């Protein structure tokens, strides 16, 4: 049972900068971890790491001395933190800044320093993120992300700082929370399972980091664009004094850099490619290149001009997004018009240039708040070019379907026995809205996963929204010969699709590569591998899932973003997981694909591709296998 934390010594109400600096340097890793855990997860892992370091490094007093709140508790525990007013002071400063970083920006008020991206530290060309933990750390992170900032702070102060409820309330109010907010935060924090030991995990350590490069192609394009922009500015300065009316009303587009025939041709609505409505019926291709121009505004030259101009040079007010690996530059020439119309009081234009789908959206009135989205779709086949996202709003998504689609429905992959719900479509092929799994709030339990079922002359194909312009095509079976997925193929694994959101995913295949009879007559478990292939070719996301008998959902046994396993080029896969029998005994169970001829772990070496061996609960076990020809197979982790 936690005891009340001791108050500061009576004479320790004045903190000098040397005392605060000594506490910050000594306990820097702990303070950064506290900031990282309290910061809003919506910042993303890279910015969250940098912001955690930034707010910690700014925790020193601005002057030579500072006054500590007389009721501020120090941490209960062993020396040197017990009764250390310097540590209590910098902890309060770190906590206050981390809470301010989670506050929403207000239109009529200046943002607080912590709400802005950190000026220092900065890392160019790299993404930094803590080491990945296990399933328990991931589950705790999801539960914490669903809490408010003060509630996360209350949970972390309890678990990391070992403060009792009264002390936590005192710290929160000193950090700027009202009494009501502090009480509500404690109530929320107490509703989360007390897994305080996990807070010390490397998953939440922003001082022990992995580094990966940012998008190298985009960096190269930005460097070229910067050089081109500098040259264009010089040209523009020379042209400012020349007479002329300019390029016309381009809405939210930035001012033109210079006039050139190729650029003007790409921005001319009259030169847009418009495919005949029936061209797809006789074409040898079935992809976006044979989509006809549809929508009620295909004749609105002003709208099309604005869309093309914003694509070529988006202004500062335009919200631009691109899937990973997708260049966001201007069109190389007049693109193809797929759609121009109005949906939910938003004018939408869809364009295609052979490599990318581009979606331009603007409000019904004016162009303030215009958005431009890019998605790479080169080499799309008929199943991957069956639909494009029109808009997402209020948790729902709408699609524009291909001209060859004869029927559309939505099906919950977690409930394959339930009938599919038919989706109505307009004459232009725009579906009715339905809930999108890509818009589900972070941290909420996965209780449904909707997929879009499209029917054409070749049958029914399934796709799902993963936050991109083009939904990911779902397939099943062996990766060297995948088939169209069926309603029951994703019943226990659909929730794992959340790991592939917003990564430029082209298709996801689910492959049940092994079934294993568990020890002590505990039934039969399934081993499933899901692999998400991207449009850019690299960066596949592979998950190995283990489903115990009677379990509603599978658990992640291993994951990788670099391995060739589970792909069409390498069918060999091996993974293991600790499993507890109904009798209370712990086992390492491992499953490999049929290409694996023997498996070794914990001193056991068995023939075949399945293994189950008794192990201690926390024992470190190495797992390996051997395939035909004596080739070693490393286990995915």
C-alpha positions as MATLAB code, in Angstrom:
seq = 'XXXXXXXXXXXXXXXXXXXXXXXXXXXXXXXXXXXXXXXXXXXXXXXXXXXXXXXXXXXXXXXXXXXXXXXXXXXXXXXXXXXXXXXXXXXXXXXXXXXXXXXXXXXXXXXXXXXXXXXXXXXXXXXXXXXXXXXXXXXXXXXXXXXXXXXXXXXXXXXXXXXXXXXXXXXXXXXXXXXXXXXXXXXXXXXXXXXXXXXXXXXXXXXXXXXXXXXXXXXXXXXXXXXXXXXXXXXXXXXXXXXXXXXXXXXXXXXXXXXXXXXXXXXXXXXXXXXXXXXXXXXXXXXXXXXXXXXXXXXXXXXXXXXXXXXXXXXXXXXXXXXXXXXXXXXXXXXXXXXXXXXXXXXXXXXXXXXXXXXXXXXXXXXXXXXXXXXXXXXXXXXXXXXXXXXXXXXXXXXXXXXXXXXXXXXXXXXXXXXXXXXXXXXXXXXXXXXXXXXXXXXXXXXXXXXXXXXXXXXXXXXXXXXXXXXXXXXXXXXXXXXXXXXXXXXXXXXXXXXXXXXXXXXXXXXXXXXXXXXXXXXXXXXXXXXXXXXXXXXXXXXXXXXXXXXXXXXXXXXXXXXXXXXXXXXXXXXXXXXXXXXXXXXXXXXXXXXXXXXXXXXXXXXXXXXXXXXXXXXXXXXXXXXXXXXXXXXXX';
ca = [
       0.000    0.000    0.000;
       1.392    3.388   -0.981;
       2.195    5.856    1.796;
       1.834    9.642    1.523;
       4.952   11.223    0.076;
       6.976   13.403    2.444;
       6.680   17.155    2.008;
       9.626   19.301    1.100;
      11.864   20.385    3.949;
      10.802   23.633    5.494;
      13.784   25.543    4.213;
      13.756   24.145    0.689;
      11.197   26.473   -0.876;
      13.845   28.323   -2.909;
      15.522   26.387   -5.718;
      18.700   27.740   -7.310;
      19.584   26.917  -10.877;
      22.607   24.798   -9.906;
      20.451   22.606   -7.665;
      17.836   22.168  -10.409;
      20.512   21.456  -13.028;
      22.125   18.796  -10.845;
      18.761   17.060  -10.393;
      17.978   17.281  -14.118;
      21.345   15.863  -15.205;
      21.254   13.051  -12.644;
      17.690   11.965  -13.422;
      17.494   13.014  -17.065;
      16.497    9.563  -18.457;
      13.675    9.254  -15.934;
      12.354   12.779  -16.602;
      12.400   12.238  -20.366;
      10.545    8.928  -19.923;
       7.911   10.718  -17.800;
       7.473   13.402  -20.478;
       7.251   10.803  -23.266;
       4.513    8.873  -21.456;
       2.443   12.000  -20.717;
       2.749   13.590  -24.181;
      -0.219   12.950  -26.515;
       0.369    9.844  -28.710;
      -1.139   11.721  -31.651;
       2.157   13.585  -32.077;
       3.704   10.453  -33.599;
       6.664    8.583  -32.133;
       9.417   10.702  -33.743;
       8.023   14.091  -32.679;
       7.021   12.640  -29.309;
      10.654   11.625  -28.661;
      12.045   15.016  -29.687;
       9.380   16.916  -27.723;
      10.077   14.827  -24.608;
      13.745   15.790  -24.758;
      12.862   19.408  -25.544;
      10.497   19.945  -22.594;
      12.952   18.243  -20.228;
      15.855   20.405  -21.359;
      13.721   23.540  -20.848;
      12.834   22.610  -17.242;
      15.537   24.722  -15.571;
      14.519   27.978  -13.840;
      14.732   31.053  -16.064;
      16.508   33.052  -13.383;
      19.191   32.146  -10.898;
      16.591   30.939   -8.391;
      12.969   29.839   -8.350;
      10.389   29.297   -5.669;
       9.007   25.778   -5.275;
       5.357   25.343   -4.241;
       5.415   24.610   -0.485;
       3.021   21.667   -0.791;
       4.796   20.035   -3.758;
       5.558   16.388   -2.850;
       8.877   14.791   -3.594;
       8.987   11.224   -4.804;
       8.712    8.448   -2.237;
      11.577    5.996   -2.551;
      15.275    5.661   -1.989;
      17.874    8.432   -2.057;
      18.627   10.692   -3.810;
      15.096   11.564   -4.981;
      13.421   11.343   -1.556;
      12.993   14.878   -0.274;
      15.032   16.390   -3.149;
      13.356   19.741   -3.905;
      15.448   20.188   -7.059;
      14.097   16.985   -8.547;
      10.516   17.794   -7.490;
      10.834   21.214   -9.128;
      12.136   20.032  -12.511;
       9.632   17.145  -12.509;
       6.821   19.660  -12.073;
       8.170   21.812  -14.915;
       8.455   18.776  -17.217;
       4.950   17.623  -16.335;
       3.434   21.075  -16.886;
       5.042   21.397  -20.338;
       4.001   17.865  -21.361;
       0.387   18.615  -20.379;
       0.449   21.923  -22.272;
       1.657   20.084  -25.405;
      -1.597   18.113  -25.428;
      -3.870   21.178  -25.269;
      -5.729   22.089  -28.490;
      -4.663   25.253  -30.285;
      -7.078   28.151  -29.857;
      -7.871   30.484  -32.689;
      -7.823   33.682  -30.602;
      -4.865   32.858  -28.342;
      -1.125   32.562  -28.841;
       0.069   28.933  -28.703;
       2.115   27.856  -25.727;
       5.742   26.963  -26.358;
       5.146   23.257  -25.718;
       2.351   23.164  -28.327;
       4.782   24.028  -31.127;
       7.282   21.624  -32.727;
      10.535   21.671  -30.752;
      13.221   24.030  -32.002;
      15.855   21.861  -30.322;
      16.781   19.078  -30.452;
      16.359   18.532  -34.191;
      17.442   15.505  -36.223;
      17.572   15.840  -40.008;
      17.155   12.854  -42.298;
      16.283   10.350  -39.544;
      13.184    9.114  -37.773;
      13.795    8.219  -34.119;
      11.614    5.911  -32.075;
      12.030    3.724  -28.960;
      12.663    0.005  -29.162;
       9.533   -2.036  -29.760;
       8.137   -3.935  -26.810;
       5.848   -6.911  -26.647;
       2.092   -7.313  -26.840;
       1.621   -6.187  -23.215;
       3.473   -2.905  -23.781;
       1.514   -2.278  -26.998;
      -1.776   -2.915  -25.203;
      -0.808   -0.567  -22.360;
       0.228    2.151  -24.830;
      -3.160    1.851  -26.552;
      -4.981    2.109  -23.220;
      -2.958    5.161  -22.199;
      -3.578    6.837  -25.561;
      -7.315    6.688  -24.848;
      -6.874    8.707  -21.623;
      -6.760   12.462  -21.281;
      -3.399   14.159  -20.656;
      -3.981   14.614  -16.901;
      -5.152   10.978  -16.602;
      -1.984    9.743  -18.330;
       0.029   11.941  -15.976;
      -1.809   10.492  -12.959;
      -1.140    6.922  -14.108;
       2.550    7.658  -14.745;
       3.027    9.470  -11.424;
       1.514    6.484   -9.618;
       3.492    3.872  -11.524;
       6.782    5.602  -12.303;
       7.074    7.989   -9.366;
       5.227    5.838   -6.776;
       3.066    8.730   -5.542;
      -0.180    8.111   -3.712;
      -3.526    9.638   -4.713;
      -3.168   12.744   -2.550;
       0.335   13.441   -3.826;
      -0.733   12.908   -7.444;
      -3.604   15.361   -6.979;
      -1.197   17.934   -5.494;
       1.255   17.596   -8.396;
      -1.504   17.860  -11.015;
      -2.977   21.004   -9.472;
       0.515   22.520   -9.209;
       0.965   21.695  -12.921;
      -2.096   23.736  -13.838;
      -5.031   21.312  -13.516;
      -8.128   22.311  -11.578;
      -9.259   20.262   -8.579;
     -12.066   18.780  -10.683;
      -9.675   17.848  -13.505;
      -7.237   16.248  -11.050;
     -10.009   14.187   -9.425;
     -11.349   13.076  -12.825;
      -7.811   12.200  -13.947;
      -7.292    9.957  -10.915;
     -10.608    8.235  -11.567;
      -9.674    7.553  -15.197;
      -6.195    6.353  -14.257;
      -7.556    3.989  -11.607;
      -9.787    2.375  -14.268;
      -6.674    1.219  -16.188;
      -5.110   -2.047  -15.126;
      -2.133   -1.398  -12.837;
       0.733   -2.647  -15.009;
       3.203   -0.157  -13.568;
       6.243   -2.375  -14.119;
       5.723   -2.024  -17.888;
       6.400    1.722  -17.638;
      10.088    0.840  -17.183;
      10.060   -1.073  -20.492;
      12.327   -0.046  -23.424;
       9.049    0.578  -25.342;
       8.721    3.813  -23.340;
      12.407    4.796  -23.149;
      13.070    7.833  -25.392;
      16.771    7.712  -24.499;
      17.337    4.285  -26.089;
      16.297    4.717  -29.696;
      16.133    3.104  -33.112;
      16.964    5.279  -36.110;
      15.582    4.903  -39.615;
      15.906    7.218  -42.617;
      13.058    9.430  -43.671;
      11.593    9.010  -47.157;
      14.778    9.152  -49.257;
      12.935    9.758  -52.527;
      10.976   12.633  -51.029;
      14.160   14.155  -49.566;
      15.767   14.044  -52.981;
      12.694   15.646  -54.532;
      12.630   18.340  -51.852;
      16.295   19.125  -52.461;
      15.658   19.415  -56.196;
      12.542   21.464  -55.515;
      14.514   23.821  -53.264;
      17.083   24.411  -56.007;
      14.329   24.882  -58.565;
      12.465   27.221  -56.231;
      15.544   29.383  -55.737;
      16.062   29.627  -59.483;
      12.378   30.311  -60.019;
      12.387   33.100  -57.429;
      15.195   34.799  -59.309;
      13.250   34.487  -62.556;
      10.069   35.651  -60.851;
      11.844   38.759  -59.578;
      12.871   39.583  -63.114;
       9.320   39.083  -64.369;
       7.574   41.176  -61.729;
       7.972   44.316  -63.788;
       6.679   42.769  -67.013;
       3.132   43.588  -68.175;
       0.488   40.908  -68.345;
      -2.565   39.537  -66.590;
      -0.978   36.349  -65.221;
      -2.430   32.835  -65.319;
      -5.936   33.595  -64.131;
      -7.850   32.684  -60.933;
      -6.103   29.643  -59.451;
      -7.865   29.504  -56.091;
      -5.652   28.217  -53.291;
      -2.637   27.729  -55.556;
       0.598   29.563  -54.883;
       1.693   32.311  -57.304;
       3.247   30.978  -60.517;
       7.005   30.875  -60.718;
       7.266   31.540  -64.444;
       5.427   31.089  -67.676;
       6.345   28.154  -69.889;
       4.371   26.281  -72.550;
       4.652   22.856  -70.862;
       3.436   24.185  -67.518;
       0.529   26.045  -69.115;
      -0.521   22.933  -71.069;
      -0.652   20.862  -67.856;
      -2.900   23.497  -66.297;
      -5.322   23.791  -69.198;
      -8.678   22.108  -68.376;
      -9.437   21.830  -72.074;
      -6.469   19.486  -72.530;
      -7.484   17.007  -69.808;
      -7.765   13.414  -71.015;
     -11.376   12.241  -70.933;
     -11.983    8.540  -71.588;
     -15.181    7.500  -73.369;
     -17.835    5.950  -71.074;
     -17.712    2.536  -72.784;
     -13.948    2.345  -73.407;
     -13.404   -0.147  -70.566;
     -15.673   -2.708  -72.247;
     -13.332   -3.203  -75.221;
      -9.981   -2.324  -73.685;
      -7.366   -4.999  -72.994;
      -6.642   -3.213  -69.717;
      -8.721   -2.987  -66.570;
      -7.235   -0.216  -64.477;
      -7.620    3.494  -63.834;
      -6.575    4.362  -67.389;
     -10.001    3.250  -68.711;
     -12.133    4.993  -66.084;
     -14.454    7.510  -67.758;
     -14.836   11.081  -66.518;
     -17.858   11.165  -64.212;
     -19.612   13.658  -61.956;
     -21.863   16.671  -62.309;
     -18.995   19.198  -62.485;
     -16.864   17.726  -65.275;
     -17.756   20.801  -67.345;
     -16.782   23.322  -64.644;
     -13.602   24.733  -66.184;
     -12.954   27.084  -63.258;
     -13.013   24.216  -60.746;
     -10.779   22.035  -62.911;
      -8.375   24.931  -63.413;
      -8.091   25.443  -59.651;
      -7.520   21.729  -59.085;
      -4.721   21.623  -61.671;
      -3.122   24.826  -60.404;
      -3.133   23.640  -56.774;
      -1.653   20.324  -57.870;
       1.181   22.152  -59.658;
       1.890   24.616  -56.830;
      -0.150   24.199  -53.641;
      -0.398   27.347  -51.526;
       0.430   27.584  -47.846;
      -3.215   27.089  -46.823;
      -3.586   23.807  -48.738;
      -3.453   20.603  -46.684;
      -1.221   18.241  -48.674;
      -0.796   14.527  -47.927;
       0.905   11.710  -49.807;
       1.221    8.008  -49.136;
       4.791    6.835  -48.411;
       6.876    6.640  -51.561;
       4.527    8.844  -53.590;
       6.068   11.908  -55.299;
       3.988   15.026  -54.770;
       5.261   17.078  -57.702;
       3.387   18.765  -60.523;
       1.835   16.734  -63.351;
       4.246   15.974  -66.205;
       1.505   16.809  -68.701;
      -2.281   17.019  -68.979;
      -3.635   14.256  -66.679;
      -6.769   12.145  -67.016;
     -10.003   13.335  -65.405;
     -11.758   10.625  -63.373;
     -14.364   12.612  -61.460;
     -15.548   16.136  -60.716;
     -18.604   16.610  -58.545;
     -20.009   17.723  -55.219;
     -20.440   15.499  -52.151;
     -21.470   16.614  -48.673;
     -21.016   20.290  -49.587;
     -17.502   19.637  -50.840;
     -16.348   19.922  -54.446;
     -14.084   17.009  -55.337;
     -11.863   16.413  -58.365;
     -10.073   13.105  -59.025;
      -7.181   13.066  -61.505;
      -4.794   10.346  -62.737;
      -1.409   10.768  -64.435;
      -0.423    7.134  -64.972;
       1.539    6.970  -61.717;
      -0.676    8.683  -59.144;
      -4.259    9.284  -58.182;
      -4.681   12.889  -57.043;
      -7.700   14.086  -55.084;
      -8.464   17.793  -54.851;
     -11.183   18.952  -52.456;
     -12.471   22.430  -51.630;
     -15.458   23.777  -49.672;
     -18.722   24.536  -51.417;
     -18.066   28.225  -50.845;
     -14.579   29.613  -51.440;
     -11.265   27.774  -51.509;
     -10.090   28.237  -47.918;
      -9.291   24.842  -46.433;
      -8.572   23.140  -49.756;
      -6.920   19.712  -49.553;
      -4.689   17.812  -51.964;
      -4.012   14.073  -51.549;
      -1.601   11.893  -53.548;
      -1.584    8.093  -53.811;
       0.707    5.939  -55.897;
      -1.158    3.409  -58.074;
       1.292    2.397  -60.809;
       0.800   -1.169  -61.999;
      -2.665   -1.444  -60.462;
      -4.634   -4.470  -61.633;
      -8.424   -4.740  -61.846;
      -8.840   -5.798  -58.182;
      -6.654   -2.881  -57.047;
      -8.385   -0.270  -59.202;
     -11.963   -1.094  -58.250;
     -12.536    1.933  -56.004;
     -11.127    5.267  -54.843;
     -11.964    7.075  -51.618;
     -14.151   10.112  -52.259;
     -14.328   11.506  -48.734;
     -14.194   10.604  -45.060;
     -16.422   12.361  -42.553;
     -17.943   11.594  -39.141;
     -16.215    8.213  -39.029;
     -17.612    7.174  -42.440;
     -16.077    6.693  -45.867;
     -17.485    6.948  -49.417;
     -16.005    5.394  -52.552;
     -16.159    6.002  -56.274;
     -16.339    2.533  -57.844;
     -14.926    1.396  -61.180;
     -17.250    1.358  -64.198;
     -17.109   -2.455  -64.350;
     -18.392   -2.890  -60.781;
     -21.943   -4.276  -60.803;
     -22.597   -4.368  -57.064;
     -21.180   -3.020  -53.824;
     -21.681   -4.143  -50.232;
     -20.056   -3.802  -46.834;
     -19.200   -6.793  -44.655;
     -17.843   -7.008  -41.113;
     -14.854   -9.355  -41.374;
     -15.173  -10.249  -37.691;
     -18.708  -11.584  -38.293;
     -18.536  -13.653  -41.475;
     -21.853  -15.382  -40.752;
     -23.715  -12.051  -40.851;
     -25.142  -11.063  -44.213;
     -23.355   -8.383  -46.214;
     -25.117   -5.020  -46.257;
     -25.820   -3.758  -49.751;
     -24.458   -0.303  -50.550;
     -26.505    2.003  -52.723;
     -24.633    3.893  -55.439;
     -25.378    6.995  -57.470;
     -25.489    6.879  -61.254;
     -21.843    8.006  -61.218;
     -20.814    5.050  -59.020;
     -20.454    6.864  -55.659;
     -21.370    4.608  -52.745;
     -23.385    5.496  -49.679;
     -21.209    6.217  -46.598;
     -20.410    3.472  -44.085;
     -18.140    3.237  -40.990;
     -14.446    3.046  -41.812;
     -11.968    1.087  -39.664;
      -9.294    3.654  -40.570;
     -11.226    6.290  -38.619;
     -11.686    4.249  -35.444;
     -10.332    6.155  -32.386;
      -6.944    5.000  -31.141;
      -7.123    2.760  -28.112;
     -10.711    1.677  -28.644;
     -11.183   -2.131  -28.594;
     -11.454   -3.678  -32.047;
     -15.045   -4.951  -32.178;
     -15.727   -4.585  -35.929;
     -13.746   -4.328  -39.155;
     -15.648   -3.327  -42.276;
     -14.505   -4.360  -45.732;
     -15.821   -3.182  -49.101;
     -17.120   -6.059  -51.234;
     -17.138   -5.260  -54.967;
     -18.776   -7.575  -57.477;
     -18.009   -7.681  -61.184;
     -17.981  -10.299  -63.923;
     -15.053  -12.040  -62.232;
     -16.756  -12.492  -58.862;
     -16.573  -10.661  -55.530;
     -13.407   -9.029  -54.266;
     -12.764   -7.515  -50.838;
     -10.864   -4.353  -49.975;
     -10.553   -2.314  -46.790;
      -9.800    1.281  -45.885;
      -6.331    1.689  -44.374;
      -6.259    5.482  -44.523;
      -5.157    5.778  -48.165;
      -6.927    7.055  -51.288;
      -7.085    3.520  -52.662;
      -8.347    0.714  -50.388;
      -6.059   -2.266  -49.791;
      -6.965   -5.418  -51.722;
      -7.456   -8.440  -49.442;
      -6.321  -11.907  -50.514;
      -5.869  -15.262  -48.793;
      -3.881  -18.446  -49.172;
      -0.290  -19.296  -50.013;
       1.634  -16.157  -51.087;
       2.904  -17.828  -54.264;
      -0.695  -18.356  -55.463;
      -3.048  -16.079  -53.493;
      -6.788  -16.208  -54.086;
      -9.586  -13.730  -53.527;
     -10.418  -13.669  -49.862;
     -13.632  -15.146  -48.496;
     -15.871  -13.801  -45.713;
     -14.402  -16.153  -43.080;
     -10.705  -15.804  -43.915;
     -10.179  -12.794  -41.632;
     -12.511  -13.630  -38.753;
      -9.769  -13.822  -36.102;
      -7.072  -11.721  -37.767;
      -8.844   -8.653  -39.212;
      -7.894   -6.455  -36.260;
      -4.217   -6.964  -37.151;
      -4.851   -4.821  -40.252;
      -4.581   -1.771  -37.988;
      -0.792   -2.216  -38.053;
      -0.791   -1.473  -41.799;
      -2.660    1.849  -41.664;
      -1.200    4.798  -43.597;
       1.817    2.926  -44.982;
       0.963    3.002  -48.687;
      -0.385   -0.554  -48.668;
      -1.383   -2.113  -51.973;
      -2.641   -5.515  -50.794;
      -2.701   -7.690  -47.691;
      -2.586  -11.474  -47.792;
      -3.676  -13.776  -44.953;
      -2.106  -17.244  -44.948;
      -2.853  -19.986  -42.427;
       0.439  -21.785  -42.775;
       0.195  -24.292  -39.904;
      -2.187  -25.926  -37.430;
      -0.828  -27.315  -34.175;
      -2.238  -29.703  -31.572;
      -1.382  -28.206  -28.207;
      -0.004  -30.200  -25.234;
      -2.201  -31.558  -22.448;
      -5.112  -32.019  -24.890;
      -5.730  -28.270  -25.015;
      -7.075  -28.334  -28.566;
      -5.687  -27.109  -31.881;
      -4.121  -23.696  -32.502;
      -3.732  -21.845  -35.798;
      -0.628  -20.078  -37.111;
      -1.448  -17.276  -39.559;
       0.875  -14.933  -41.432;
      -0.402  -11.614  -42.781;
       1.800   -9.655  -45.175;
       1.030   -6.145  -46.401;
       2.680   -5.269  -49.723;
       3.195   -1.589  -50.531;
       2.842    0.306  -53.798;
       6.496    1.311  -53.631;
       7.612   -2.332  -53.468;
       9.727   -2.062  -50.312;
       8.780   -1.905  -46.658;
       6.417   -4.892  -46.366;
       4.726   -5.296  -42.984;
       4.637   -8.929  -41.900;
       2.812  -10.211  -38.823;
       2.751  -13.776  -37.534;
      -0.415  -14.427  -35.532;
      -1.186  -17.229  -33.093;
      -4.788  -18.151  -32.315;
      -5.344  -20.435  -29.352;
      -8.419  -22.686  -29.288;
     -11.560  -20.802  -28.319;
      -9.888  -17.384  -28.569;
     -11.921  -14.688  -30.270;
      -8.883  -13.007  -31.815;
      -5.329  -13.970  -32.636;
      -2.317  -12.469  -30.856;
       0.835  -11.156  -32.517;
       3.685  -13.638  -32.169;
       6.187  -11.833  -34.416;
       6.437   -8.869  -36.750;
       8.869   -7.590  -39.335;
       9.203   -4.807  -41.896;
      12.209   -6.223  -43.734;
      11.935  -10.018  -43.851;
      11.065  -11.798  -47.085;
       9.210  -14.514  -45.155;
       5.516  -14.983  -45.925;
       6.025  -13.457  -49.366;
       5.832  -14.963  -52.827;
       9.636  -15.197  -52.990;
      10.130  -16.960  -49.658;
       7.469  -19.260  -48.216;
       9.625  -20.241  -45.248;
       8.384  -18.837  -41.971;
       8.947  -19.778  -38.331;
       7.726  -18.107  -35.147;
       7.111  -19.021  -31.526;
       5.102  -17.800  -28.589;
       4.862  -18.589  -24.870;
       1.551  -20.252  -24.083;
      -0.041  -21.291  -20.797;
      -2.060  -24.505  -20.680;
      -5.298  -24.917  -18.777;
      -3.258  -26.855  -16.204;
      -1.138  -23.764  -15.503;
       2.025  -24.978  -17.254;
       4.047  -22.721  -19.560;
       5.232  -23.889  -22.966;
       7.119  -22.498  -25.903;
       5.014  -23.437  -28.898;
       6.405  -22.818  -32.368;
       4.964  -23.213  -35.820;
       6.752  -23.227  -39.142;
       5.610  -23.547  -42.720;
       5.862  -26.932  -44.423;
       9.248  -25.990  -45.878;
      10.713  -26.195  -42.350;
      11.957  -29.753  -41.677;
      13.131  -29.421  -38.047;
      12.786  -26.979  -35.153;
      15.127  -26.438  -32.172;
      14.545  -24.567  -28.895;
      15.260  -24.933  -25.168;
      17.417  -28.001  -25.713;
      14.772  -29.772  -27.776;
      15.340  -30.650  -31.411;
      12.294  -32.135  -33.155;
      11.653  -33.218  -36.709;
       8.878  -31.454  -38.547;
       7.675  -27.882  -38.528;
       5.920  -27.815  -35.110;
       7.331  -27.735  -31.588;
       5.994  -27.551  -28.027;
       8.405  -27.660  -25.087;
       8.014  -26.823  -21.379;
       9.801  -23.596  -20.378;
       9.895  -21.290  -17.396;
       7.624  -18.310  -17.744;
      10.366  -15.683  -18.032;
      13.091  -17.837  -19.570;
      15.041  -16.529  -22.565;
      14.759  -19.103  -25.349;
      16.393  -19.155  -28.783;
      14.284  -20.616  -31.576;
      15.615  -21.783  -34.931;
      14.758  -24.169  -37.722;
      16.246  -25.969  -40.673;
      14.644  -26.152  -44.118;
      15.248  -28.588  -46.939;
      18.855  -28.662  -48.107;
      20.106  -27.791  -44.622;
      19.353  -24.076  -44.951;
      18.853  -22.428  -41.566;
      15.556  -20.619  -40.961;
      15.625  -17.769  -38.464;
      12.557  -17.246  -36.350;
      10.678  -13.992  -36.795;
      10.403  -11.968  -33.580;
];
